[in-house]
Amino acid sequence: MTISNGSNGEKKESPEIVSFGEMLIDFVPNVSGVSLAEAPGFVKAPGGAPANVACAITKHGGSSAFIGKFGDDEFGHMLVNILKANGVNSDGVCFDQDARTALAFVTLKLNGEREFMFYRNPSADMLLKESELNLDLIKQSKVFHYGSISLITEPCRSAHLAAMKAAKEAGVLLSYDPNVRLPLWSSPKDCREGIKSIWKEADFIKVSDDEVAFLTEGDAEDEDNVLSLWFDGLKLLVVTDGERGCRYFTKNFKGKVSGFAVDTIDTTGAGDSFVGAFLYSVAKDSSIYEDEKKLREVLTFANACGALATIQKGAIPALPTTSAALELMAKSKSN
């Protein structure tokens, strides 16, 4: 399979990939390796995994839409304008008159890993109602992508379940990246149960090695342990292992794809960059799940996109283009 460089400029009538959930403002310290209290200042960056994925797709020339709710405030309108500026369809977006747009303060440790402190009680994204869903957008897509943060509270949880049901009934592929954010759940047990409550609906699931350890309460390196997350009907389970690359499991084959070594500054959005690159490829060719050679090519491309997203601060600003990913792949091949 050839990964083409960008789109051919044709306008698609309806977005191929719809991403559902939260978009918020990340406040990232302008100095790495300090606590939030010690940070001399913060850089304002758009964030929220499902929104990052939607923007990652358009960076490759794919077509995506975002469904979610924002506060009718400066930050909310700023975020929707960022979606539009990134070519993401915003027909599924709505605003709340009373609740604020969510904020998160993100600590960057010296190794580029993150800790979160959230301001959302409740934020507008949590208040999305089933009646506010743009179901046509979902039904006309090829892939419906979501996380687990939208499962935490009502009414958003019911909206999430209704959106999944509509997608499934329309024959749309369901893509799930749980994105464990423990501070947002009432307890680790609730988080585990909440994430698993919709587990068996998905066609594609991506989890990090840390999330495997959390969800199974066992060793992420142990394949039997990873396979406890498998179920009949799942098309693909991918475990991302940071710079080491990823592992993949389908009904008929499994394997590992190596990652790329880069100078990591900030891991924010790396997983979303990976997922966006993967879903962009799946929307173009859904036989990837059955063809191991194609799957390995696409996962190599996704690994490159994940790696490149870590070489600058913030999620959306750091999302790579197709050509940058292909360049990294070519460079590491020649090495």
Tab-separated table of C-alpha atoms in Angstrom:
chain	number	residue	atom	x	y	z
A	1	MET	CA	0.000	0.000	0.000
A	2	THR	CA	1.279	3.453	-0.871
A	3	ILE	CA	0.767	6.265	1.589
A	4	SER	CA	0.121	9.269	-0.609
A	5	ASN	CA	1.367	12.719	0.305
A	6	GLY	CA	-1.747	14.728	1.178
A	7	SER	CA	-5.088	15.007	-0.592
A	8	ASN	CA	-5.896	15.648	-4.228
A	9	GLY	CA	-7.849	18.773	-3.352
A	10	GLU	CA	-11.291	17.220	-3.880
A	11	LYS	CA	-13.954	18.244	-1.356
A	12	LYS	CA	-15.636	15.263	0.281
A	13	GLU	CA	-19.322	15.782	1.019
A	14	SER	CA	-19.230	14.210	4.456
A	15	PRO	CA	-16.179	13.683	6.672
A	16	GLU	CA	-14.809	10.133	6.622
A	17	ILE	CA	-13.809	10.116	10.291
A	18	VAL	CA	-15.876	11.606	13.114
A	19	SER	CA	-14.170	12.159	16.441
A	20	PHE	CA	-16.323	12.516	19.559
A	21	GLY	CA	-15.537	13.897	23.001
A	22	GLU	CA	-13.638	16.691	24.686
A	23	MET	CA	-11.549	19.597	23.510
A	24	LEU	CA	-9.965	21.862	26.092
A	25	ILE	CA	-7.151	24.299	26.771
A	26	ASP	CA	-3.914	22.782	28.060
A	27	PHE	CA	-1.738	25.168	30.063
A	28	VAL	CA	1.793	23.816	29.681
A	29	PRO	CA	4.678	25.202	31.796
A	30	ASN	CA	7.185	27.173	29.727
A	31	VAL	CA	9.946	25.312	31.595
A	32	SER	CA	10.236	21.502	31.643
A	33	GLY	CA	10.798	19.484	34.783
A	34	VAL	CA	9.098	21.779	37.313
A	35	SER	CA	5.920	21.371	39.349
A	36	LEU	CA	2.867	23.491	38.536
A	37	ALA	CA	3.579	25.649	41.578
A	38	GLU	CA	7.190	26.226	40.483
A	39	ALA	CA	6.363	27.023	36.835
A	40	PRO	CA	7.225	30.659	36.062
A	41	GLY	CA	4.596	30.780	33.324
A	42	PHE	CA	2.400	28.721	31.014
A	43	VAL	CA	1.906	28.362	27.293
A	44	LYS	CA	-1.727	28.045	26.206
A	45	ALA	CA	-2.253	25.058	23.895
A	46	PRO	CA	-5.395	23.439	22.455
A	47	GLY	CA	-5.824	19.864	23.697
A	48	GLY	CA	-8.244	16.995	24.221
A	49	ALA	CA	-7.486	13.633	22.659
A	50	PRO	CA	-10.491	13.294	20.290
A	51	ALA	CA	-9.906	16.817	18.925
A	52	ASN	CA	-6.187	16.091	18.490
A	53	VAL	CA	-7.077	12.988	16.469
A	54	ALA	CA	-9.434	14.984	14.219
A	55	CYS	CA	-6.650	17.519	13.526
A	56	ALA	CA	-4.070	14.764	12.972
A	57	ILE	CA	-6.256	13.331	10.191
A	58	THR	CA	-6.582	16.612	8.301
A	59	LYS	CA	-2.802	17.142	8.540
A	60	HIS	CA	-2.522	14.139	6.163
A	61	GLY	CA	-5.192	15.470	3.818
A	62	GLY	CA	-7.932	13.277	5.305
A	63	SER	CA	-11.429	14.512	6.138
A	64	SER	CA	-12.592	14.616	9.746
A	65	ALA	CA	-15.273	16.139	11.945
A	66	PHE	CA	-15.392	16.826	15.665
A	67	ILE	CA	-18.492	16.422	17.833
A	68	GLY	CA	-18.427	18.037	21.272
A	69	LYS	CA	-19.599	20.914	23.428
A	70	PHE	CA	-17.812	24.111	24.405
A	71	GLY	CA	-18.490	26.942	26.789
A	72	ASP	CA	-19.877	30.014	25.051
A	73	ASP	CA	-16.731	31.847	26.147
A	74	GLU	CA	-13.530	33.137	24.574
A	75	PHE	CA	-11.701	29.845	25.025
A	76	GLY	CA	-14.587	27.844	23.522
A	77	HIS	CA	-14.778	30.010	20.409
A	78	MET	CA	-10.977	30.009	20.150
A	79	LEU	CA	-10.941	26.191	20.148
A	80	VAL	CA	-13.650	25.893	17.500
A	81	ASN	CA	-11.719	28.386	15.365
A	82	ILE	CA	-8.628	26.188	15.769
A	83	LEU	CA	-10.634	23.176	14.532
A	84	LYS	CA	-11.788	25.179	11.512
A	85	ALA	CA	-8.278	26.503	10.844
A	86	ASN	CA	-7.086	22.877	10.805
A	87	GLY	CA	-9.735	21.927	8.252
A	88	VAL	CA	-11.874	19.947	10.710
A	89	ASN	CA	-15.641	19.971	10.084
A	90	SER	CA	-17.405	21.653	13.027
A	91	ASP	CA	-21.042	20.904	12.125
A	92	GLY	CA	-21.295	18.716	15.247
A	93	VAL	CA	-20.122	21.398	17.658
A	94	CYS	CA	-22.409	23.218	20.109
A	95	PHE	CA	-22.018	25.821	22.867
A	96	ASP	CA	-23.272	25.952	26.457
A	97	GLN	CA	-24.437	29.316	27.818
A	98	ASP	CA	-23.757	28.445	31.464
A	99	ALA	CA	-20.727	26.154	31.713
A	100	ARG	CA	-17.131	27.037	30.930
A	101	THR	CA	-14.767	25.409	28.464
A	102	ALA	CA	-12.573	22.846	30.252
A	103	LEU	CA	-8.994	23.716	31.253
A	104	ALA	CA	-6.085	21.449	32.187
A	105	PHE	CA	-2.747	22.345	33.695
A	106	VAL	CA	-0.130	19.910	32.450
A	107	THR	CA	3.186	19.329	34.200
A	108	LEU	CA	6.039	18.310	31.930
A	109	LYS	CA	8.562	16.146	33.734
A	110	LEU	CA	12.205	16.159	32.610
A	111	ASN	CA	11.626	13.071	30.417
A	112	GLY	CA	8.727	14.756	28.611
A	113	GLU	CA	6.058	12.695	30.427
A	114	ARG	CA	3.025	14.490	31.836
A	115	GLU	CA	0.840	14.967	34.903
A	116	PHE	CA	-2.585	16.636	34.744
A	117	MET	CA	-4.648	18.954	36.918
A	118	PHE	CA	-8.131	19.564	35.500
A	119	TYR	CA	-10.607	22.433	35.890
A	120	ARG	CA	-14.010	21.055	34.888
A	121	ASN	CA	-16.808	21.035	37.474
A	122	PRO	CA	-18.751	20.748	35.325
A	123	SER	CA	-17.235	21.956	32.075
A	124	ALA	CA	-19.323	22.340	28.921
A	125	ASP	CA	-18.026	19.132	27.291
A	126	MET	CA	-19.592	17.094	30.141
A	127	LEU	CA	-23.032	18.617	29.430
A	128	LEU	CA	-23.485	17.464	25.815
A	129	LYS	CA	-26.980	15.970	25.510
A	130	GLU	CA	-28.185	13.201	23.208
A	131	SER	CA	-30.638	15.673	21.612
A	132	GLU	CA	-27.670	17.864	20.571
A	133	LEU	CA	-25.899	15.114	18.595
A	134	ASN	CA	-25.465	15.552	14.847
A	135	LEU	CA	-26.335	11.934	14.039
A	136	ASP	CA	-26.226	12.431	10.260
A	137	LEU	CA	-22.558	13.355	10.504
A	138	ILE	CA	-21.892	10.080	12.367
A	139	LYS	CA	-24.011	7.834	10.127
A	140	GLN	CA	-22.403	9.139	6.936
A	141	SER	CA	-18.838	8.570	8.150
A	142	LYS	CA	-16.583	5.532	7.723
A	143	VAL	CA	-15.031	5.640	11.204
A	144	PHE	CA	-16.403	6.883	14.532
A	145	HIS	CA	-13.631	7.551	17.062
A	146	TYR	CA	-14.003	8.194	20.799
A	147	GLY	CA	-12.283	8.010	24.183
A	148	SER	CA	-13.517	7.338	27.709
A	149	ILE	CA	-13.602	10.778	29.356
A	150	SER	CA	-17.063	11.346	27.849
A	151	LEU	CA	-18.285	8.303	29.823
A	152	ILE	CA	-17.622	9.804	33.259
A	153	THR	CA	-20.779	11.850	33.863
A	154	GLU	CA	-24.310	12.364	32.595
A	155	PRO	CA	-25.665	13.698	30.309
A	156	CYS	CA	-22.538	13.227	28.179
A	157	ARG	CA	-22.344	9.484	28.886
A	158	SER	CA	-25.822	8.902	27.401
A	159	ALA	CA	-24.926	11.054	24.387
A	160	HIS	CA	-21.748	8.995	23.906
A	161	LEU	CA	-23.669	5.691	24.044
A	162	ALA	CA	-26.324	6.989	21.625
A	163	ALA	CA	-23.643	8.158	19.190
A	164	MET	CA	-21.932	4.742	19.297
A	165	LYS	CA	-25.261	2.975	18.743
A	166	ALA	CA	-26.067	5.174	15.725
A	167	ALA	CA	-22.607	4.527	14.258
A	168	LYS	CA	-22.825	0.769	14.765
A	169	GLU	CA	-26.304	0.546	13.234
A	170	ALA	CA	-25.059	2.493	10.200
A	171	GLY	CA	-22.166	0.045	9.682
A	172	VAL	CA	-19.531	2.603	10.685
A	173	LEU	CA	-16.240	1.274	12.142
A	174	LEU	CA	-15.855	2.027	15.854
A	175	SER	CA	-12.430	3.182	17.066
A	176	TYR	CA	-11.656	3.416	20.802
A	177	ASP	CA	-8.661	4.952	22.543
A	178	PRO	CA	-9.544	4.939	26.246
A	179	ASN	CA	-6.966	7.589	27.205
A	180	VAL	CA	-6.881	6.866	30.941
A	181	ARG	CA	-7.042	10.117	32.943
A	182	LEU	CA	-7.313	8.937	36.547
A	183	PRO	CA	-7.760	12.393	38.182
A	184	LEU	CA	-11.097	12.761	36.363
A	185	TRP	CA	-12.645	9.560	37.755
A	186	SER	CA	-13.867	9.085	41.307
A	187	SER	CA	-11.576	6.064	41.809
A	188	PRO	CA	-9.258	3.743	39.830
A	189	LYS	CA	-11.927	1.027	40.120
A	190	ASP	CA	-14.583	3.304	38.576
A	191	CYS	CA	-12.164	4.260	35.834
A	192	ARG	CA	-11.412	0.616	35.003
A	193	GLU	CA	-15.106	-0.331	35.030
A	194	GLY	CA	-16.139	2.738	33.030
A	195	ILE	CA	-13.570	2.100	30.317
A	196	LYS	CA	-14.484	-1.580	30.100
A	197	SER	CA	-18.242	-0.884	30.035
A	198	ILE	CA	-18.096	-0.173	26.270
A	199	TRP	CA	-15.022	-2.314	25.497
A	200	LYS	CA	-16.775	-4.971	23.412
A	201	GLU	CA	-18.474	-2.516	21.048
A	202	ALA	CA	-15.254	-1.425	19.303
A	203	ASP	CA	-13.749	-2.657	16.031
A	204	PHE	CA	-10.336	-1.116	16.748
A	205	ILE	CA	-8.791	-0.427	20.148
A	206	LYS	CA	-5.514	1.355	20.845
A	207	VAL	CA	-4.039	1.258	24.343
A	208	SER	CA	-0.639	2.282	25.683
A	209	ASP	CA	1.517	-0.175	27.637
A	210	ASP	CA	0.728	1.827	30.812
A	211	GLU	CA	-2.997	1.486	30.104
A	212	VAL	CA	-2.640	-2.284	29.630
A	213	ALA	CA	-0.971	-2.453	33.056
A	214	PHE	CA	-3.761	-0.339	34.579
A	215	LEU	CA	-6.701	-2.124	32.925
A	216	THR	CA	-5.450	-5.675	33.522
A	217	GLU	CA	-3.681	-4.941	36.828
A	218	GLY	CA	-0.814	-6.979	35.423
A	219	ASP	CA	2.343	-6.903	33.325
A	220	ALA	CA	1.962	-5.051	29.998
A	221	GLU	CA	4.849	-7.083	28.535
A	222	ASP	CA	3.074	-10.392	29.212
A	223	GLU	CA	1.261	-11.355	26.013
A	224	ASP	CA	-1.308	-13.526	27.803
A	225	ASN	CA	-2.125	-10.515	29.906
A	226	VAL	CA	-2.522	-8.273	26.840
A	227	LEU	CA	-4.723	-10.902	25.208
A	228	SER	CA	-7.087	-10.814	28.189
A	229	LEU	CA	-8.240	-7.545	26.532
A	230	TRP	CA	-9.089	-9.361	23.291
A	231	PHE	CA	-12.675	-10.372	22.459
A	232	ASP	CA	-14.421	-12.041	19.510
A	233	GLY	CA	-15.505	-9.389	17.042
A	234	LEU	CA	-12.522	-7.103	17.628
A	235	LYS	CA	-10.690	-6.466	14.357
A	236	LEU	CA	-7.450	-5.037	15.778
A	237	LEU	CA	-5.884	-4.389	19.161
A	238	VAL	CA	-2.792	-2.167	19.158
A	239	VAL	CA	-0.558	-1.624	22.185
A	240	THR	CA	1.743	1.386	21.873
A	241	ASP	CA	5.100	1.035	23.644
A	242	GLY	CA	6.402	4.601	23.366
A	243	GLU	CA	9.637	4.941	21.423
A	244	ARG	CA	9.883	1.144	21.187
A	245	GLY	CA	7.004	1.155	18.704
A	246	CYS	CA	3.850	-0.934	18.962
A	247	ARG	CA	2.419	-4.450	19.124
A	248	TYR	CA	-0.595	-5.542	17.090
A	249	PHE	CA	-3.079	-8.363	17.488
A	250	THR	CA	-5.769	-9.489	15.030
A	251	LYS	CA	-7.768	-12.708	14.771
A	252	ASN	CA	-5.226	-14.192	12.348
A	253	PHE	CA	-1.858	-12.619	13.082
A	254	LYS	CA	0.139	-10.618	15.601
A	255	GLY	CA	3.518	-8.914	15.721
A	256	LYS	CA	5.658	-5.904	16.652
A	257	VAL	CA	6.598	-2.815	14.666
A	258	SER	CA	9.658	-0.827	15.753
A	259	GLY	CA	9.428	2.817	16.700
A	260	PHE	CA	11.615	5.807	15.883
A	261	ALA	CA	14.180	7.502	18.106
A	262	VAL	CA	13.731	11.284	18.203
A	263	ASP	CA	14.655	14.046	20.674
A	264	THR	CA	11.482	14.054	22.770
A	265	ILE	CA	10.432	17.343	24.341
A	266	ASP	CA	6.752	16.713	25.117
A	267	THR	CA	4.774	13.466	24.727
A	268	THR	CA	1.412	15.302	24.687
A	269	GLY	CA	-0.583	14.177	21.650
A	270	ALA	CA	1.829	11.433	20.553
A	271	GLY	CA	-0.834	8.733	20.897
A	272	ASP	CA	-3.377	10.941	19.123
A	273	SER	CA	-0.956	11.555	16.273
A	274	PHE	CA	-0.504	7.761	16.015
A	275	VAL	CA	-4.266	7.136	16.010
A	276	GLY	CA	-4.960	9.912	13.499
A	277	ALA	CA	-2.381	8.522	11.057
A	278	PHE	CA	-3.807	5.035	11.481
A	279	LEU	CA	-7.469	6.062	11.022
A	280	TYR	CA	-6.581	8.218	8.009
A	281	SER	CA	-5.094	5.072	6.442
A	282	VAL	CA	-8.032	2.824	7.425
A	283	ALA	CA	-10.580	5.265	5.959
A	284	LYS	CA	-8.745	4.936	2.637
A	285	ASP	CA	-8.430	1.136	2.780
A	286	SER	CA	-10.352	-0.942	5.325
A	287	SER	CA	-8.664	-4.188	4.163
A	288	ILE	CA	-5.685	-3.180	6.342
A	289	TYR	CA	-7.115	-5.345	9.137
A	290	GLU	CA	-6.841	-8.499	7.000
A	291	ASP	CA	-3.528	-7.831	5.248
A	292	GLU	CA	-0.503	-8.041	7.560
A	293	LYS	CA	1.935	-6.441	5.114
A	294	LYS	CA	-0.347	-3.413	4.677
A	295	LEU	CA	-0.992	-3.259	8.424
A	296	ARG	CA	2.742	-3.212	9.216
A	297	GLU	CA	3.299	-0.400	6.695
A	298	VAL	CA	0.490	1.660	8.167
A	299	LEU	CA	1.669	1.048	11.755
A	300	THR	CA	5.215	2.099	10.771
A	301	PHE	CA	3.733	5.307	9.359
A	302	ALA	CA	1.662	5.775	12.558
A	303	ASN	CA	4.769	5.177	14.713
A	304	ALA	CA	6.632	7.862	12.751
A	305	CYS	CA	3.736	10.286	13.256
A	306	GLY	CA	3.633	9.485	16.980
A	307	ALA	CA	7.373	10.096	17.323
A	308	LEU	CA	7.315	13.394	15.418
A	309	ALA	CA	4.510	14.718	17.642
A	310	THR	CA	6.926	14.650	20.616
A	311	ILE	CA	9.608	16.965	19.226
A	312	GLN	CA	7.791	20.212	20.041
A	313	LYS	CA	5.502	21.438	22.843
A	314	GLY	CA	1.727	21.053	22.692
A	315	ALA	CA	-0.436	18.540	20.827
A	316	ILE	CA	-2.071	20.130	17.763
A	317	PRO	CA	0.869	22.437	16.872
A	318	ALA	CA	3.184	19.404	16.950
A	319	LEU	CA	1.101	17.143	14.659
A	320	PRO	CA	3.225	16.107	11.652
A	321	THR	CA	2.436	16.120	7.949
A	322	THR	CA	2.566	12.987	5.785
A	323	SER	CA	5.781	14.170	4.130
A	324	ALA	CA	7.523	14.677	7.496
A	325	ALA	CA	6.580	11.129	8.538
A	326	LEU	CA	7.702	9.637	5.215
A	327	GLU	CA	10.988	11.534	5.531
A	328	LEU	CA	11.628	10.103	9.009
A	329	MET	CA	10.794	6.606	7.729
A	330	ALA	CA	13.195	6.996	4.794
A	331	LYS	CA	15.944	8.406	7.029
A	332	SER	CA	15.737	5.559	9.525
A	333	LYS	CA	15.685	3.006	6.664
A	334	SER	CA	18.928	4.424	5.250
A	335	ASN	CA	20.500	4.311	8.721
